[in-house]
mmCIF file of C-alpha atoms and ligand atoms in Angstrom:
data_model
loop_
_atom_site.group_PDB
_atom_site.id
_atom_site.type_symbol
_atom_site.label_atom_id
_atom_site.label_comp_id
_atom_site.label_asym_id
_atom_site.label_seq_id
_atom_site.Cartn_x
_atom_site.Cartn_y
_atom_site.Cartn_z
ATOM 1 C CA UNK A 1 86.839 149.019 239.430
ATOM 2 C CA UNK A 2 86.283 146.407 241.732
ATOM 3 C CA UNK A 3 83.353 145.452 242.914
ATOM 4 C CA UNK A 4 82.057 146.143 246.954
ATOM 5 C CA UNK A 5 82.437 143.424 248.901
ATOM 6 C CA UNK A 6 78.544 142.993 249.583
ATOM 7 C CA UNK A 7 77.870 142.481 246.296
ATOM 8 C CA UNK A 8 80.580 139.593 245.802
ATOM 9 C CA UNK A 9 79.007 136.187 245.409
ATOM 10 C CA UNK A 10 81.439 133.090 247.786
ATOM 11 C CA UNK A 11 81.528 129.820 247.627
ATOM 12 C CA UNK A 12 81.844 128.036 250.757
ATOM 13 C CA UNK A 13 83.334 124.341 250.406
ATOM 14 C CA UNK A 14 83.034 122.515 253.699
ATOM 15 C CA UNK A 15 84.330 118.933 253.198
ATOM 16 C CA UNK A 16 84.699 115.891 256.479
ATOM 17 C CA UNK A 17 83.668 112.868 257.346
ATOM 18 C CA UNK A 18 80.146 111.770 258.524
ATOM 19 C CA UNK A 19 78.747 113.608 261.687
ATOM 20 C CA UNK A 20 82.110 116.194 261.646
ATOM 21 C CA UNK A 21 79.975 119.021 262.169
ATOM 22 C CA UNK A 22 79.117 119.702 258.364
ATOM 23 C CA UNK A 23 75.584 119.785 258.192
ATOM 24 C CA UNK A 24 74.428 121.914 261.080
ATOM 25 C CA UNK A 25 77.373 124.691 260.356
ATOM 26 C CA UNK A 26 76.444 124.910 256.679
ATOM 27 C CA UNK A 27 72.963 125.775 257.448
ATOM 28 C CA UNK A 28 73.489 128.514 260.125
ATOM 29 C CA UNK A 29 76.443 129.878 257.512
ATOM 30 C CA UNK A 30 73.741 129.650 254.918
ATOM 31 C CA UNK A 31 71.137 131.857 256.962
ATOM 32 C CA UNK A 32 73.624 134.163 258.720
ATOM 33 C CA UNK A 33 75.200 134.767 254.963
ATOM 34 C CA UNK A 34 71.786 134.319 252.610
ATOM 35 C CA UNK A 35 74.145 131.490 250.990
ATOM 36 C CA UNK A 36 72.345 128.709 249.234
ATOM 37 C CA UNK A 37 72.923 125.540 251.178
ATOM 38 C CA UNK A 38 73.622 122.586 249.283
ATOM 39 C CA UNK A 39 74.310 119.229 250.911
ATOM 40 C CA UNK A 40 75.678 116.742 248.158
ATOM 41 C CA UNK A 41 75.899 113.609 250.679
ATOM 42 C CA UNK A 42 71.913 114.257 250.071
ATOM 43 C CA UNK A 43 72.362 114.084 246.340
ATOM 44 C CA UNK A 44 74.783 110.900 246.911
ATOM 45 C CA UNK A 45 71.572 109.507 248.840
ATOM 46 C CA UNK A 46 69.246 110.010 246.257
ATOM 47 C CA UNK A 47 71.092 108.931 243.500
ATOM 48 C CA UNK A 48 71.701 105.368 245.867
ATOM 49 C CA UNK A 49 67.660 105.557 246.623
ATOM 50 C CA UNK A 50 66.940 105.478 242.456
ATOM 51 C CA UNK A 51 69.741 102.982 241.864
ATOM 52 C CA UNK A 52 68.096 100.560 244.771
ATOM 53 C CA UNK A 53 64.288 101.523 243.605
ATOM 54 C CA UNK A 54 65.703 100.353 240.461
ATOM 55 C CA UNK A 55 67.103 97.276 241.473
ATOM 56 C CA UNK A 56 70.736 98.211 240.583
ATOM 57 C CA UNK A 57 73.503 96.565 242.715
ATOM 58 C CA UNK A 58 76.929 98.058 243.298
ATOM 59 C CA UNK A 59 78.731 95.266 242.582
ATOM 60 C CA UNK A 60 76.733 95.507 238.349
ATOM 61 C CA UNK A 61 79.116 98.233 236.961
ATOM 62 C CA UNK A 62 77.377 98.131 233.409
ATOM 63 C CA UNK A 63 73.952 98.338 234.827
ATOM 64 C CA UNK A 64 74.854 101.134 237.311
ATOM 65 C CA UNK A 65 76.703 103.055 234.202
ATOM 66 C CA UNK A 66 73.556 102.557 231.997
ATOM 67 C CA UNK A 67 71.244 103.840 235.060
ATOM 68 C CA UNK A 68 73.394 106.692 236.167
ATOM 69 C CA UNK A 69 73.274 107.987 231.892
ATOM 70 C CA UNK A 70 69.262 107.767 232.523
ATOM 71 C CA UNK A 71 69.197 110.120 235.537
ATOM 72 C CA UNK A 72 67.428 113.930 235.059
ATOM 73 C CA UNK A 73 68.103 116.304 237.630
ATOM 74 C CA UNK A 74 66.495 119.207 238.983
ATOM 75 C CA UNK A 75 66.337 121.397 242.223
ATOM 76 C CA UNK A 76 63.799 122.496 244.336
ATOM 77 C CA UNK A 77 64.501 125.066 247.032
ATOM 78 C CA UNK A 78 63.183 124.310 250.463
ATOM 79 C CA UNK A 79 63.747 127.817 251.965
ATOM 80 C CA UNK A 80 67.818 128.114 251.521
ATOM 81 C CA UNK A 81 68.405 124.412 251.338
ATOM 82 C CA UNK A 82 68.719 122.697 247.599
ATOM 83 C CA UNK A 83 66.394 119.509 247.542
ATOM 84 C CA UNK A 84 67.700 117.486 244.435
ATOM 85 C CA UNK A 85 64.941 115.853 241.930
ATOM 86 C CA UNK A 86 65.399 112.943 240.436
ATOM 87 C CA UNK A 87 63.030 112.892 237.168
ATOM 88 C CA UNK A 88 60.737 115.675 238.624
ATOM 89 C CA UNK A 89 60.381 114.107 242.309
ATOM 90 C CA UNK A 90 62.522 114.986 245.172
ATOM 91 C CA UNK A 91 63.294 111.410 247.097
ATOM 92 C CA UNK A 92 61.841 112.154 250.497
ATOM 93 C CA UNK A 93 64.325 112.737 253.338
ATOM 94 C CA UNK A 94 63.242 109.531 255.481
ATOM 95 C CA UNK A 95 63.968 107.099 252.129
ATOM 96 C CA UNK A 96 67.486 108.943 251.613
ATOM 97 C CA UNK A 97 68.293 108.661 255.187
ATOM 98 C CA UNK A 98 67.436 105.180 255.713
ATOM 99 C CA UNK A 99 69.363 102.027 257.123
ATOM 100 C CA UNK A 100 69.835 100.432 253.667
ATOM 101 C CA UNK A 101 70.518 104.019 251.638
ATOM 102 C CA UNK A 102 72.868 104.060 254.661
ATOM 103 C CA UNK A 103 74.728 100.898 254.254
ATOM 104 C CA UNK A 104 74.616 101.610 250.290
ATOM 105 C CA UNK A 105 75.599 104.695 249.763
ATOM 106 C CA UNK A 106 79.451 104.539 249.792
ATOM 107 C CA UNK A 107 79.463 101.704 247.648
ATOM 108 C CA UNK A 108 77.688 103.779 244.673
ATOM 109 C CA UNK A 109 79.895 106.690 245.703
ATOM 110 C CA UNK A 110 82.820 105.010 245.008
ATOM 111 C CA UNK A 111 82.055 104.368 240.995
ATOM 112 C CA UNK A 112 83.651 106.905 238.775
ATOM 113 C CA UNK A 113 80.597 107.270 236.774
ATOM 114 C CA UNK A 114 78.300 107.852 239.070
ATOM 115 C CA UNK A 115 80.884 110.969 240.746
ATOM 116 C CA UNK A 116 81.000 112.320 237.102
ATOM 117 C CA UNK A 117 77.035 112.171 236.127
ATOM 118 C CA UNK A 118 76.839 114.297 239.329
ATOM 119 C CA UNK A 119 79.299 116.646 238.717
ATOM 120 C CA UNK A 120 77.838 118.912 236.603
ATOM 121 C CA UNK A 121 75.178 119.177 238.895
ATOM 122 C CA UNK A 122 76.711 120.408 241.602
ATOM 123 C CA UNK A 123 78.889 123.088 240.225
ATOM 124 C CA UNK A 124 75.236 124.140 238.571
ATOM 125 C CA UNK A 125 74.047 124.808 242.285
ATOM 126 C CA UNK A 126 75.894 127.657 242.052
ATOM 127 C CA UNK A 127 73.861 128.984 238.960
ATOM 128 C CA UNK A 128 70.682 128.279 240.816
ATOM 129 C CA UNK A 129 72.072 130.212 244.123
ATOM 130 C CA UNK A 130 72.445 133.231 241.522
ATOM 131 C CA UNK A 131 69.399 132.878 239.777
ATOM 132 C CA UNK A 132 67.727 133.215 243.418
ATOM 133 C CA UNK A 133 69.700 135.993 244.263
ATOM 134 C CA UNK A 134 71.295 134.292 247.033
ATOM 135 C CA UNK A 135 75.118 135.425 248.058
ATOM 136 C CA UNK A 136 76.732 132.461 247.339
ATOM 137 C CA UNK A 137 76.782 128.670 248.130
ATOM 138 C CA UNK A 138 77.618 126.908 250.819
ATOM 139 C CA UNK A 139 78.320 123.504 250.158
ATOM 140 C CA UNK A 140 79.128 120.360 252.033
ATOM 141 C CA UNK A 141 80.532 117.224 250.661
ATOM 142 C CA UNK A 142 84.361 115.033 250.878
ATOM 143 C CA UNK A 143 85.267 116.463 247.580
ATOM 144 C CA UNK A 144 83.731 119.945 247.481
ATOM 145 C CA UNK A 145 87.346 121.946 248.037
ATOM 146 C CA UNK A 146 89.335 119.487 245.986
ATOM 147 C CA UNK A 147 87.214 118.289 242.976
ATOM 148 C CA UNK A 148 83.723 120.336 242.799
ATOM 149 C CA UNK A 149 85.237 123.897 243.761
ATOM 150 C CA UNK A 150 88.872 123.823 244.186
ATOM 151 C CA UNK A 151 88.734 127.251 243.706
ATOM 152 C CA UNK A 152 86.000 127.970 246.431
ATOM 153 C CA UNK A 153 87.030 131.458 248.177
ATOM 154 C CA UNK A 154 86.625 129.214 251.199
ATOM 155 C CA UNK A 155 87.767 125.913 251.665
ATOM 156 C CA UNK A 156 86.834 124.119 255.412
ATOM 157 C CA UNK A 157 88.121 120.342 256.280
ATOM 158 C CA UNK A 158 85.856 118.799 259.819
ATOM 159 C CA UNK A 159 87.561 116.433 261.056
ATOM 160 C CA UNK A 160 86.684 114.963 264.521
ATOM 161 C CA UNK A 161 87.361 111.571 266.774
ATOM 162 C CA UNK A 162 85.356 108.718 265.865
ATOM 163 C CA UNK A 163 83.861 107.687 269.153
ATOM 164 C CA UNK A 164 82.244 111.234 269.364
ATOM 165 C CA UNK A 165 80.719 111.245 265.722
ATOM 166 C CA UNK A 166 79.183 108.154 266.494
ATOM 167 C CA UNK A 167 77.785 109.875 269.782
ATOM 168 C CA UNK A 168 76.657 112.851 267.376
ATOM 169 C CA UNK A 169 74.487 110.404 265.117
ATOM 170 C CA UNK A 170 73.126 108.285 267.908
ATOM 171 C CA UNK A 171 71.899 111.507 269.919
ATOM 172 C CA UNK A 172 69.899 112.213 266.193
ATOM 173 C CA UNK A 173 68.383 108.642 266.170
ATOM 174 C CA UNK A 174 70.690 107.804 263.125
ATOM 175 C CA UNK A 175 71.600 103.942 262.732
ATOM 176 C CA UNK A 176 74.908 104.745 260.755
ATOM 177 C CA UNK A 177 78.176 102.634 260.746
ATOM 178 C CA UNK A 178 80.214 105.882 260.026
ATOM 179 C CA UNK A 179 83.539 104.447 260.209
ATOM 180 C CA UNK A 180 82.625 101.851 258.008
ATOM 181 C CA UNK A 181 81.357 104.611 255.398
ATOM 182 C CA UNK A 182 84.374 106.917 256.040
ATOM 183 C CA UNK A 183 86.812 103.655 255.253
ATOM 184 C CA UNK A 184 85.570 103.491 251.949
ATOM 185 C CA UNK A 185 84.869 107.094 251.484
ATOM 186 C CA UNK A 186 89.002 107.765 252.360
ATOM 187 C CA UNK A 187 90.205 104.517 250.594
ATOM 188 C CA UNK A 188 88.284 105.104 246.934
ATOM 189 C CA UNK A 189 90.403 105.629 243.829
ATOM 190 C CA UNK A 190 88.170 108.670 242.859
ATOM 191 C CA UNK A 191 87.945 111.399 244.569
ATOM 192 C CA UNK A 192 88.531 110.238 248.643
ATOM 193 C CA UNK A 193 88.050 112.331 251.731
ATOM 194 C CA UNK A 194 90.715 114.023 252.486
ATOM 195 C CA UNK A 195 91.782 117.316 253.526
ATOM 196 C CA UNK A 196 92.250 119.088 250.221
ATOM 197 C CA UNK A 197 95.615 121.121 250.276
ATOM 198 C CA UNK A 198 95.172 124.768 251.561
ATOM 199 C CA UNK A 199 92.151 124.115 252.988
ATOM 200 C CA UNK A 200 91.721 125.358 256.746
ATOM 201 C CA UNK A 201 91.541 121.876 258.855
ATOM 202 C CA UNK A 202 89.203 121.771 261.958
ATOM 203 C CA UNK A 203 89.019 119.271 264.451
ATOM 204 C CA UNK A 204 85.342 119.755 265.980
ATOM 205 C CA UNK A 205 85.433 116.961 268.535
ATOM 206 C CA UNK A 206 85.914 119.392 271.761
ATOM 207 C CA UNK A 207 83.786 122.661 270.087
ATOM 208 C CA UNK A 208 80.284 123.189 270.589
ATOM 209 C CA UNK A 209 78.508 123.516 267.270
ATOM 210 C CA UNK A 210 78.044 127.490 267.919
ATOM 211 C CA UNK A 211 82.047 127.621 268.444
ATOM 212 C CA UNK A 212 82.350 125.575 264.474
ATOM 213 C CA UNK A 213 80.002 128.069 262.948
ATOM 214 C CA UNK A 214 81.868 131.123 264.552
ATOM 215 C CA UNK A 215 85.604 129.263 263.450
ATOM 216 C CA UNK A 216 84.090 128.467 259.857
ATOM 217 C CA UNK A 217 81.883 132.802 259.930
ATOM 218 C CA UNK A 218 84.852 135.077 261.054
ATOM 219 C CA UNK A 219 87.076 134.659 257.595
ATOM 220 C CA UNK A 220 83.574 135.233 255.930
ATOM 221 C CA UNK A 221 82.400 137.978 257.895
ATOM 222 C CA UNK A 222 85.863 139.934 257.289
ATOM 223 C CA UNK A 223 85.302 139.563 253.657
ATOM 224 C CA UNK A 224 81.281 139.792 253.697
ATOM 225 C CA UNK A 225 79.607 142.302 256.186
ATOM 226 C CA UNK A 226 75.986 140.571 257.774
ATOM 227 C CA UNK A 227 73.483 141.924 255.881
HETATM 228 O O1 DC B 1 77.357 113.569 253.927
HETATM 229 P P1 DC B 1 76.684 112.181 253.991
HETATM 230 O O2 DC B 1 77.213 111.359 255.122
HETATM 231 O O3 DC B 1 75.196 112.264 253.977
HETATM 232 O O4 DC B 1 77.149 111.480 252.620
HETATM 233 C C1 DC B 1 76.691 110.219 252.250
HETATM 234 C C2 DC B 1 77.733 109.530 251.398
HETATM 235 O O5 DC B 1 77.843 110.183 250.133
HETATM 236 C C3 DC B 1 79.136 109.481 251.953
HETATM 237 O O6 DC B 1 79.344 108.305 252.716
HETATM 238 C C4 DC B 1 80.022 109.508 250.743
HETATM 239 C C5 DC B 1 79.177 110.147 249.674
HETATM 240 N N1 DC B 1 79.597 111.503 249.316
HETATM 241 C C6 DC B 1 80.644 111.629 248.450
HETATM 242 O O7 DC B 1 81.246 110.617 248.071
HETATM 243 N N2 DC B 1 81.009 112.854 247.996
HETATM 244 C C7 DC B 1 80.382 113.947 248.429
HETATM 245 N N3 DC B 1 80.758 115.147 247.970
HETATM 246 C C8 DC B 1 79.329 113.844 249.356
HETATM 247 C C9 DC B 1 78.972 112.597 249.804
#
């Protein structure tokens, strides 16, 4: 027999660029659907803040290998949102947001190893969202659809023009140098933003951030009545 359809647990893979629209339509999916929102640029950032605390450079594959083997992971739920901990702390948000995290981050996310030590992790988010009877994940990335969860029920691609992302993150106070960060992001060997194939591609730069979460809810609310 097959199960209703309220009682079916989604994954929602929502891949882009920086400032496409990811973050603030994964979180208002997240409430609207009681999904577990998990933002893995944020685990990307706090894997970049240890290496840095550290002293581990980008450019030092074997000391970036050895560091990413020493990393322990855990999550901490902050309301639907998955905080990641690194060895039993959660790396606050102003450190993993910061100019040098920032200017870092890429670099780190580039290395093979460091994409595989968090790999795990991530697909486990979807564990935690059942153990906290949540209906499923939403979860934002550049590799979410085609690496993490290429078999997500729902698989989203935000794309949008460059001079408007970079008007999104200066109207949030972010220093960012998103294209530089999207270069490398789309040119790595592992794993590179793109739109994974048969996902549903979006281009957000003319759509008001209510009109992206109602283009990303109404295949979800056909399948998954609001509770
Ligand atoms: O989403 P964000 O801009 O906070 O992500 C920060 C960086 O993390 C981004 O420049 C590339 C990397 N990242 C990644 O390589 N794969 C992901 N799934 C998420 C982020």
């Amino acid at each position: 027999m097959t199960a209703p359809a309220s009682t079916s647990f989604i994954i929602v893979a929502i891949d882009g660029g920086a400032a496409s629209g990811k973050s603030t339509s994964s979180k208002v999916l997240a409430e609207r659907f009681n999904l577990l929102h998990v933002d893995t640029g944020s685990f990307y950032r706090g894997v970049t803040a240890e290496f840095l605390r550290l002293g581990v450079a980008a450019a030092d594959h074997a000391a970036v290998v050895a560091a990413a083997r020493e990393l322990h992971f855990g999550t901490r739920l902050h309301g639907r949102s998955a905080a990641m901990e690194l060895g039993g702390r959660v790396v606050p948000d102003a450190e993993i947001r910061s100019k040098i995290v920032n200017a870092n981050v890429s670099h780190f996310a580039a290395i093979p190893e460091v994409r595989a030590a968090l790999l795990a992790y991530q697909r486990g988010q979807a564990d935690v969202a059942r153990a906290h009877r949540f209906q499923g994940v939403v979860m934002e990335g550049r590799d979410i659809g085609s690496v993490i969860f290429p078999d997500a029920d729902f698989r989203f691609f935000l794309h949008a023009d460059p001079t408007e992302r970079a008007r999104r993150r200066a109207k949030e106070g972010h220093h960012d140098s998103i294209a530089e960060r999207d270069r490398i992001d789309s040119t790595r060997k592992t794993a590179p933003l793109a739109c994974p194939v048969g996902a549903v591609s979006i281009d957000t730069t003319r759509l008001t951030p209510a009109q992206v979460v109602e283009t990303l809810a109404a295949p979800i609310e056909a399948r998954l009545p609001a509770p």
